[in-house]
Amino acid sequence: MFEDYDIVIGLEVHAELKTKTKVFCSCKNEFGSEPNSNCCPVCVGLPGALPVLNKKAVELTIKAGHTIGSSISPIAVFERKNYFYPDLAKAYQISQLERPICVGGSITLDSGKVIRINRIHLEEDAGKLVHKNDKIGTLIDYNRGGVPLIEMVTEPDISSAEEAVEFLMKYRSNLVFGDIADCKMEQGGMRCDVNLSVKKKGSSVLGTRTEMKNLNSFKMVQRAIEFEARRQVEEIEAGKTIVQETRKWDDNRGRSFAMRSKEEAQDYRYFPDPDILSVEISEDVVNSIKKTLPELSHQKKLRYIEELGLPAYDAKILTSEKYICEYFEKVLDKVKNPKIVSNWVMTEVLAKCKEQAVESLEEVISVKNLAYIINAVQDKEITRINGKELFEDACYSEFDAEEEAKSRGMVVKMSDQDLEKFIGEVMEENRSAVADYKDNPVKVENFFIGSLMKKTQGKANVEKARPIIHELLERSVR
Ligand SMILES: [Zn+2]
């Protein structure tokens, strides 16, 4: 019966901007400080305190709009969204309704499907309720209150959990690569609300939608959508009607629960905040901010394929996180072979990463050490096995790989004379093979390469040895 229905999904995504201070006061925008230590009369809403708009927050909102091709409003108006909740001391949130900073835009999925974006507006975050045990009850930390938040709203163009997750990953990567927001989902730096309804396949009549709020991992979004779509279809098939409501997703129990009836914009009694003047945004400002936008993930991915010649698979993994491609590019500065660097980063360095959460791959192994190991293995200064051993020991360690390779006696720089001497020896020891060269040139040449590697325990440089062996064999048949 599920195949008879289409799923219609719209997303609202909140992301905390990467500013030094809060959006309407000069308190620090910092995660993890002592509770209620980054607060002042403005952000806890004491009577008479006046907000002052943070210019940087407006700039970052415009930058976010540029990543998705929004048009930027020439004027931005801030409004009060009135509601009471203990984490919102002044009983209203400063937000934007009628004149958001960014209007329109889109993100294209890998399938080519375009997901339209309605808007991005700037608002302030609320404080955080910390639920303790029965004795203590619930505590409030206002440090988060007044942290600048952008809310991005999509059109209802998404039709599956997979599309929703892909869209979110692309939007998140824009914000992270654009240096706009860190989007640390585990810290609440990015939260997602899902609006979902179902309708009979092909029908143009939309079903009644429900909303699930504050989903803070992609896995949670995926599970919540799958559950809610199924629940709505089952209700309809059982002859019941869907109630428009806000539902709470319980990730531990893997199901959603009715929380409250869904509120509409008019319930909040929005009105322009008399304490904040509307902001004019000139075209010059819009254009100069556009110039500060760095290369985004999807642009990097394309460049890695087209300019560096990497396979699409490698390019996708290397550009999946900003900290991966930053590291990759630093190593590539020192090792001029993209595919070899990519192999080391993807198979060795990232594998180490899974064992321990890191913010930068430099924490795993320094760029200097990895570059030395790759170059030394490539140049046959150390064997592949020794290279691997050095890599293992250099991970999460302080030592200098080059020094260590020397002190462990791993460095074997074979002189050209030594190389020729070894080649002479293997040819002397295999005279019958030399005689066979006329009939089987390729096979015999490879045989001698193999014999040389065996004799030198893999230390000979093949690129150097091959032309010498070739010349000697050619001479033998002249
Ligand atoms: Zn403050």
Coordinates of C-alpha atoms and ligand atoms in Angstrom, one line a residue:
M1 CA 0.0 0.0 0.0
F2 CA 3.0 2.3 0.6
E3 CA 3.8 2.3 -3.1
D4 CA 0.4 4.0 -3.8
Y5 CA 1.6 7.2 -2.0
D6 CA 4.0 10.0 -2.6
I7 CA 5.9 11.6 0.3
V8 CA 6.1 15.4 0.3
I9 CA 8.8 16.8 2.5
G10 CA 9.9 20.4 3.3
L11 CA 12.8 21.2 5.6
E12 CA 13.6 24.0 7.9
V13 CA 17.2 24.0 8.9
H14 CA 18.8 26.1 11.7
A15 CA 22.5 26.7 11.7
E16 CA 24.5 28.7 14.3
L17 CA 26.7 31.3 12.6
K18 CA 30.5 31.4 13.1
T19 CA 30.7 34.8 14.7
K20 CA 32.9 35.8 17.7
T21 CA 30.0 37.5 19.5
K22 CA 26.2 37.1 19.7
V23 CA 23.8 38.7 17.2
F24 CA 22.4 41.6 19.3
C25 CA 25.0 42.0 22.1
S26 CA 28.8 41.6 22.6
C27 CA 28.7 38.5 24.6
K28 CA 30.9 35.6 23.4
N29 CA 29.4 33.1 20.9
E30 CA 31.1 30.1 22.3
F31 CA 30.1 26.5 22.9
G32 CA 31.0 24.7 26.1
S33 CA 31.6 27.7 28.5
E34 CA 30.5 27.6 32.1
P35 CA 26.7 27.8 32.1
N36 CA 25.3 31.4 32.1
S37 CA 28.8 32.9 31.9
N38 CA 28.3 34.5 28.4
C39 CA 25.2 36.6 29.3
C40 CA 24.3 40.2 29.6
P41 CA 21.1 42.3 30.1
V42 CA 20.4 42.2 26.4
C43 CA 20.6 38.5 25.8
V44 CA 18.7 37.6 29.0
G45 CA 16.1 40.3 28.1
L46 CA 16.2 42.6 31.1
P47 CA 13.8 45.5 30.7
G48 CA 15.4 48.6 29.1
A49 CA 18.3 46.7 27.5
L50 CA 18.7 47.6 23.8
P51 CA 19.9 45.3 21.1
V52 CA 22.6 46.3 18.6
L53 CA 22.8 44.3 15.4
N54 CA 26.1 42.4 14.7
K55 CA 27.3 43.3 11.2
K56 CA 29.2 40.1 10.8
A57 CA 26.1 38.0 11.3
V58 CA 24.3 39.9 8.5
E59 CA 27.4 39.4 6.2
L60 CA 27.5 35.6 6.9
T61 CA 23.8 35.3 6.2
I62 CA 24.3 37.0 2.8
K63 CA 27.3 34.7 2.2
A64 CA 25.1 31.7 3.0
G65 CA 22.6 33.0 0.4
H66 CA 25.4 33.2 -2.2
T67 CA 26.1 29.5 -1.8
I68 CA 22.6 28.6 -2.9
G69 CA 22.1 31.3 -5.5
S70 CA 19.6 33.4 -3.4
S71 CA 18.7 37.0 -4.3
I72 CA 19.6 39.3 -1.5
S73 CA 17.0 41.7 -0.2
P74 CA 17.9 45.4 -0.5
I75 CA 16.3 45.8 2.9
A76 CA 16.1 43.5 5.9
V77 CA 13.6 43.9 8.6
F78 CA 13.7 42.3 12.0
E79 CA 10.5 41.2 13.7
R80 CA 9.4 40.0 17.1
K81 CA 8.1 36.4 17.2
N82 CA 6.1 36.3 20.5
Y83 CA 5.8 33.2 22.5
F84 CA 6.6 32.1 26.1
Y85 CA 9.1 29.4 26.9
P86 CA 11.5 29.3 29.8
D87 CA 14.5 29.3 27.5
L88 CA 13.4 32.6 26.0
A89 CA 13.6 35.1 28.9
K90 CA 12.1 38.1 27.1
A91 CA 9.1 36.1 25.8
Y92 CA 9.9 37.0 22.1
Q93 CA 12.5 35.9 19.7
I94 CA 14.0 38.5 17.3
S95 CA 13.5 36.9 13.8
Q96 CA 12.5 37.9 10.3
L97 CA 9.1 37.2 8.6
E98 CA 8.2 39.6 5.8
R99 CA 11.6 40.7 4.6
P100 CA 14.2 37.9 5.0
I101 CA 17.8 38.6 4.0
C102 CA 18.0 35.8 1.4
V103 CA 15.1 35.0 -1.0
G104 CA 15.0 32.0 -3.3
G105 CA 17.8 29.7 -4.3
S106 CA 18.3 26.0 -4.9
I107 CA 20.4 22.9 -4.4
T108 CA 20.8 20.3 -7.1
L109 CA 20.9 16.7 -6.1
D110 CA 23.2 14.1 -7.8
S111 CA 20.2 12.8 -9.7
G112 CA 19.8 16.2 -11.3
K113 CA 16.7 17.0 -9.3
V114 CA 16.5 20.6 -8.1
I115 CA 15.3 21.3 -4.6
R116 CA 14.0 24.9 -4.5
I117 CA 14.8 27.0 -1.4
N118 CA 12.3 29.6 -0.2
R119 CA 14.4 31.8 2.0
I120 CA 17.2 32.1 4.6
H121 CA 16.5 34.5 7.4
L122 CA 18.6 35.6 10.4
E123 CA 17.3 35.3 14.0
E124 CA 18.6 34.7 17.5
D125 CA 18.9 31.3 19.2
A126 CA 17.1 30.6 22.5
G127 CA 18.8 29.4 25.7
K128 CA 19.1 25.7 26.5
L129 CA 17.1 23.7 29.0
V130 CA 19.1 21.1 30.8
H131 CA 16.9 18.3 32.2
K132 CA 18.4 16.8 35.4
N133 CA 16.9 14.2 37.7
D134 CA 13.6 14.5 39.7
K135 CA 15.3 16.2 42.7
I136 CA 17.1 19.0 40.8
G137 CA 14.5 19.4 38.0
T138 CA 15.4 21.4 34.9
L139 CA 18.1 24.0 34.7
I140 CA 18.5 26.8 32.2
D141 CA 21.7 27.9 30.5
Y142 CA 21.3 31.2 28.7
N143 CA 24.7 31.1 27.0
R144 CA 23.1 30.0 23.7
G145 CA 20.4 32.8 24.0
G146 CA 21.2 35.4 21.3
V147 CA 23.6 33.3 19.3
P148 CA 23.1 34.2 15.6
L149 CA 21.1 31.6 13.8
I150 CA 20.1 31.3 10.2
E151 CA 17.0 29.4 9.3
M152 CA 16.8 28.0 5.8
V153 CA 13.4 26.9 4.5
T154 CA 12.9 24.7 1.4
E155 CA 9.9 24.3 -0.8
P156 CA 8.2 20.9 -0.4
D157 CA 10.3 19.4 -3.2
I158 CA 11.8 16.5 -1.4
S159 CA 10.2 13.1 -1.8
S160 CA 12.2 10.6 0.3
A161 CA 14.4 10.2 3.3
E162 CA 17.4 9.7 1.0
E163 CA 16.8 12.9 -0.9
A164 CA 16.4 14.8 2.4
V165 CA 19.7 13.5 3.8
E166 CA 21.6 14.2 0.5
F167 CA 20.1 17.8 0.5
L168 CA 21.1 18.3 4.1
M169 CA 24.7 17.1 3.5
K170 CA 25.1 19.4 0.5
Y171 CA 23.7 22.4 2.4
R172 CA 25.8 21.7 5.5
S173 CA 28.9 21.3 3.3
N174 CA 28.2 24.8 1.7
L175 CA 28.1 26.4 5.2
V176 CA 31.2 24.6 6.4
F177 CA 33.3 25.1 3.3
G178 CA 32.1 28.7 3.0
D179 CA 33.3 29.3 6.6
I180 CA 29.8 30.4 7.5
A181 CA 28.9 27.9 10.2
D182 CA 30.6 24.9 11.8
C183 CA 27.4 22.9 11.8
K184 CA 28.5 20.6 14.6
M185 CA 25.3 18.6 14.8
E186 CA 26.2 16.8 18.0
Q187 CA 26.5 20.3 19.7
G188 CA 23.2 21.5 18.3
G189 CA 25.1 23.8 15.8
M190 CA 22.7 22.6 13.1
R191 CA 19.2 21.4 13.7
C192 CA 16.6 20.3 11.3
D193 CA 12.7 20.4 11.3
V194 CA 10.9 18.1 8.9
N195 CA 7.4 18.9 7.5
L196 CA 5.9 15.8 6.0
S197 CA 2.7 14.8 4.4
V198 CA 1.6 12.0 2.1
K199 CA -0.7 11.9 -0.9
K200 CA -2.1 9.4 -3.3
K201 CA 0.3 8.9 -6.2
G202 CA -0.3 11.4 -9.0
S203 CA -2.8 13.4 -6.9
S204 CA -2.4 17.2 -6.9
V205 CA -4.1 17.6 -3.5
L206 CA -1.5 17.8 -0.7
G207 CA -2.2 15.9 2.4
T208 CA -2.2 17.3 5.9
R209 CA 1.3 17.8 7.2
T210 CA 3.0 17.2 10.5
E211 CA 6.2 18.7 11.8
M212 CA 9.0 17.1 13.6
K213 CA 11.4 19.5 15.3
N214 CA 15.1 19.6 16.3
L215 CA 16.4 16.5 14.6
N216 CA 20.1 16.8 15.1
S217 CA 21.7 14.0 13.1
F218 CA 21.3 12.8 9.5
K219 CA 20.5 9.3 10.8
M220 CA 17.7 10.8 13.0
V221 CA 16.3 12.7 10.0
Q222 CA 16.3 9.5 7.9
R223 CA 14.6 7.4 10.6
A224 CA 12.1 10.1 11.5
I225 CA 11.0 10.5 7.9
E226 CA 10.7 6.8 7.3
F227 CA 8.6 6.3 10.4
E228 CA 6.3 9.3 9.9
A229 CA 5.6 8.5 6.3
R230 CA 4.6 5.0 7.2
R231 CA 2.5 6.2 10.1
Q232 CA 0.6 8.6 8.0
V233 CA -0.1 6.1 5.2
E234 CA -1.3 3.5 7.8
E235 CA -3.6 6.1 9.4
I236 CA -5.2 7.0 6.1
E237 CA -5.6 3.4 5.1
A238 CA -7.3 2.7 8.4
G239 CA -9.8 5.5 7.5
K240 CA -8.5 8.0 9.9
T241 CA -7.5 11.6 9.2
I242 CA -4.1 13.2 9.7
V243 CA -4.0 15.9 12.4
Q244 CA -1.9 18.9 11.7
E245 CA 0.4 18.9 14.6
T246 CA 4.0 19.1 15.9
R247 CA 5.3 15.7 16.8
K248 CA 8.3 14.8 18.9
W249 CA 10.7 12.3 17.5
D250 CA 12.0 9.8 20.1
D251 CA 15.1 8.4 18.6
N252 CA 15.6 5.8 21.3
R253 CA 12.1 4.3 20.8
G254 CA 12.3 4.9 17.0
R255 CA 8.9 6.6 16.8
S256 CA 7.2 10.0 16.9
F257 CA 4.6 11.2 19.4
A258 CA 2.0 14.0 19.1
M259 CA 3.2 17.0 21.0
R260 CA 0.9 19.9 20.3
S261 CA -1.3 21.3 17.5
K262 CA 0.8 23.1 14.9
E263 CA 1.0 26.8 15.3
E264 CA 0.7 29.2 12.3
A265 CA 2.6 32.5 11.8
Q266 CA -0.4 34.5 13.1
D267 CA -0.3 32.7 16.4
Y268 CA 3.0 34.4 17.1
R269 CA 1.7 38.0 16.6
Y270 CA 4.8 39.0 14.6
F271 CA 5.5 42.8 14.4
P272 CA 8.5 44.8 13.5
D273 CA 10.9 45.1 16.4
P274 CA 10.8 48.9 17.3
D275 CA 14.3 48.6 18.9
I276 CA 16.1 47.6 15.6
L277 CA 16.1 49.7 12.5
S278 CA 15.7 48.0 9.2
V279 CA 19.0 47.3 7.5
E280 CA 19.8 48.5 4.0
I281 CA 21.9 46.1 2.0
S282 CA 23.7 47.8 -0.9
E283 CA 24.6 46.0 -4.1
D284 CA 28.2 46.8 -3.5
V285 CA 28.1 45.0 -0.1
V286 CA 26.4 42.0 -1.7
N287 CA 29.0 41.8 -4.5
S288 CA 32.0 42.3 -2.2
I289 CA 30.7 39.5 0.1
K290 CA 30.4 37.2 -3.0
K291 CA 34.1 37.7 -3.7
T292 CA 35.0 36.4 -0.2
L293 CA 33.3 33.0 -0.9
P294 CA 35.9 30.3 -1.0
E295 CA 35.8 27.3 -3.3
L296 CA 32.9 25.1 -2.2
S297 CA 32.9 21.3 -1.9
H298 CA 31.1 20.6 -5.2
Q299 CA 33.5 23.0 -7.0
K300 CA 36.5 21.3 -5.5
K301 CA 35.1 17.9 -6.4
L302 CA 34.9 18.9 -10.0
R303 CA 38.4 20.4 -10.0
Y304 CA 39.9 17.2 -8.4
I305 CA 38.4 15.2 -11.2
E306 CA 39.1 17.5 -14.1
E307 CA 42.5 19.1 -13.1
L308 CA 44.0 16.5 -10.8
G309 CA 42.7 13.5 -12.8
L310 CA 41.3 11.8 -9.7
P311 CA 38.6 9.2 -10.0
A312 CA 35.1 10.5 -9.1
Y313 CA 35.0 8.2 -6.1
D314 CA 38.3 9.6 -4.6
A315 CA 37.1 13.2 -5.3
K316 CA 33.8 12.6 -3.5
I317 CA 35.4 11.2 -0.4
L318 CA 38.2 13.8 -0.2
T319 CA 35.7 16.7 -0.6
S320 CA 33.1 15.2 1.8
E321 CA 34.6 17.2 4.7
K322 CA 36.5 20.4 4.8
Y323 CA 39.2 19.0 7.1
I324 CA 39.9 16.1 4.7
C325 CA 40.5 18.3 1.6
E326 CA 42.5 20.9 3.6
Y327 CA 44.8 18.1 4.6
F328 CA 44.9 16.5 1.2
E329 CA 45.9 19.8 -0.4
K330 CA 48.6 20.4 2.1
V331 CA 50.2 17.0 1.4
L332 CA 49.7 17.4 -2.3
D333 CA 51.9 20.6 -2.0
K334 CA 54.8 18.4 -1.0
V335 CA 54.1 15.2 -3.0
K336 CA 53.3 16.0 -6.6
N337 CA 51.2 12.9 -7.3
P338 CA 47.5 13.4 -6.6
K339 CA 46.5 9.7 -7.0
I340 CA 49.2 8.4 -4.6
V341 CA 48.4 11.1 -2.0
S342 CA 44.7 10.3 -2.4
N343 CA 45.4 6.6 -1.8
W344 CA 47.4 7.2 1.4
V345 CA 44.8 9.7 2.8
M346 CA 41.8 7.6 1.9
T347 CA 43.0 4.1 2.9
E348 CA 45.6 4.9 5.6
V349 CA 44.9 8.2 7.3
L350 CA 41.1 8.1 7.3
A351 CA 41.2 4.5 8.6
K352 CA 43.1 5.8 11.6
C353 CA 40.5 8.5 12.0
K354 CA 37.6 6.2 12.6
E355 CA 39.3 4.8 15.7
Q356 CA 39.3 8.3 17.3
A357 CA 37.3 11.4 16.6
V358 CA 39.4 14.2 15.2
E359 CA 38.9 17.8 14.0
S360 CA 41.9 17.9 11.8
L361 CA 43.8 15.1 10.1
E362 CA 47.0 16.7 11.3
E363 CA 46.1 15.3 14.7
V364 CA 46.5 11.8 13.1
I365 CA 49.8 12.4 11.3
S366 CA 51.5 15.6 10.4
V367 CA 51.6 16.7 6.8
K368 CA 55.4 16.7 7.0
N369 CA 55.6 13.1 8.2
L370 CA 53.1 11.8 5.7
A371 CA 54.8 13.6 2.8
Y372 CA 58.2 12.3 3.8
I373 CA 57.0 8.7 4.0
I374 CA 55.2 8.8 0.7
N375 CA 58.1 10.5 -1.1
A376 CA 60.7 8.1 0.5
V377 CA 58.7 5.0 -0.5
Q378 CA 58.2 6.4 -4.1
D379 CA 61.9 7.2 -4.4
K380 CA 62.9 3.8 -3.0
E381 CA 64.7 5.4 -0.1
I382 CA 62.8 3.2 2.2
T383 CA 60.9 0.0 1.5
R384 CA 57.1 -0.1 1.4
I385 CA 57.0 -2.3 4.5
N386 CA 59.2 0.1 6.4
G387 CA 57.1 3.0 5.1
K388 CA 54.0 1.3 6.6
E389 CA 55.8 0.7 9.9
L390 CA 56.9 4.4 10.1
F391 CA 53.3 5.4 9.3
E392 CA 51.8 3.2 12.0
D393 CA 54.3 4.6 14.6
A394 CA 54.0 8.2 13.4
C395 CA 50.2 8.3 14.0
Y396 CA 49.2 10.2 17.1
S397 CA 52.9 10.6 17.9
E398 CA 55.4 13.4 18.0
F399 CA 58.4 12.0 16.2
D400 CA 60.0 13.1 13.0
A401 CA 59.6 10.3 10.5
E402 CA 62.7 11.3 8.5
E403 CA 64.9 11.3 11.7
E404 CA 63.3 8.1 12.8
A405 CA 63.9 6.4 9.4
K406 CA 67.6 7.2 9.6
S407 CA 68.0 6.1 13.2
R408 CA 66.2 2.8 12.6
G409 CA 68.6 2.2 9.6
M410 CA 65.7 2.1 7.1
V411 CA 67.2 4.5 4.6
V412 CA 68.9 2.7 1.8
K413 CA 69.9 5.1 -0.9
M414 CA 71.3 2.8 -3.6
S415 CA 74.0 4.5 -5.6
D416 CA 73.9 4.2 -9.4
Q417 CA 77.1 2.2 -9.3
D418 CA 75.6 -0.3 -6.8
L419 CA 72.5 -0.5 -9.0
E420 CA 74.6 -1.4 -12.1
K421 CA 76.7 -3.8 -10.1
F422 CA 73.5 -5.7 -9.0
I423 CA 72.2 -5.7 -12.5
G424 CA 75.5 -7.1 -13.8
E425 CA 75.3 -9.9 -11.2
V426 CA 71.7 -11.0 -12.0
M427 CA 72.6 -11.1 -15.7
E428 CA 75.7 -13.1 -15.0
E429 CA 73.7 -15.6 -12.9
N430 CA 71.0 -16.1 -15.6
R431 CA 72.8 -16.4 -18.9
S432 CA 70.2 -18.8 -20.3
A433 CA 67.6 -16.1 -19.9
V434 CA 69.8 -13.6 -21.7
A435 CA 70.0 -16.0 -24.6
D436 CA 66.2 -16.2 -24.7
Y437 CA 65.9 -12.4 -25.1
K438 CA 65.7 -12.5 -28.9
D439 CA 62.6 -14.7 -28.8
N440 CA 60.8 -13.3 -25.7
P441 CA 62.0 -9.7 -25.2
V442 CA 59.2 -8.5 -22.9
K443 CA 59.1 -11.6 -20.8
V444 CA 62.9 -11.7 -20.3
E445 CA 63.1 -8.0 -19.4
N446 CA 60.5 -8.4 -16.8
F447 CA 62.2 -11.5 -15.5
F448 CA 65.4 -9.5 -14.9
I449 CA 63.4 -6.7 -13.2
G450 CA 61.9 -9.3 -10.9
S451 CA 65.3 -11.0 -10.2
L452 CA 66.8 -7.6 -9.4
M453 CA 64.1 -6.7 -6.9
K454 CA 64.5 -10.1 -5.3
K455 CA 68.3 -9.7 -5.0
T456 CA 68.0 -6.2 -3.6
Q457 CA 65.0 -7.1 -1.4
G458 CA 62.8 -4.6 -3.2
K459 CA 65.3 -1.7 -2.7
A460 CA 66.2 -1.1 -6.4
N461 CA 64.6 1.8 -8.2
V462 CA 62.6 0.2 -11.1
E463 CA 62.4 3.5 -13.1
K464 CA 66.2 3.7 -13.0
A465 CA 66.9 0.0 -13.5
R466 CA 64.6 -0.7 -16.5
P467 CA 66.5 1.3 -19.1
I468 CA 69.8 -0.1 -18.0
I469 CA 68.6 -3.7 -18.2
H470 CA 67.0 -2.9 -21.6
E471 CA 70.2 -1.5 -22.9
L472 CA 72.4 -4.4 -21.7
L473 CA 69.9 -7.0 -23.2
E474 CA 69.8 -5.1 -26.5
R475 CA 73.6 -5.1 -26.6
S476 CA 73.7 -8.9 -26.1
V477 CA 71.8 -9.6 -29.3
R478 CA 73.6 -7.1 -31.5
Ligands
ZN1 ZN 24.6 39.3 25.9

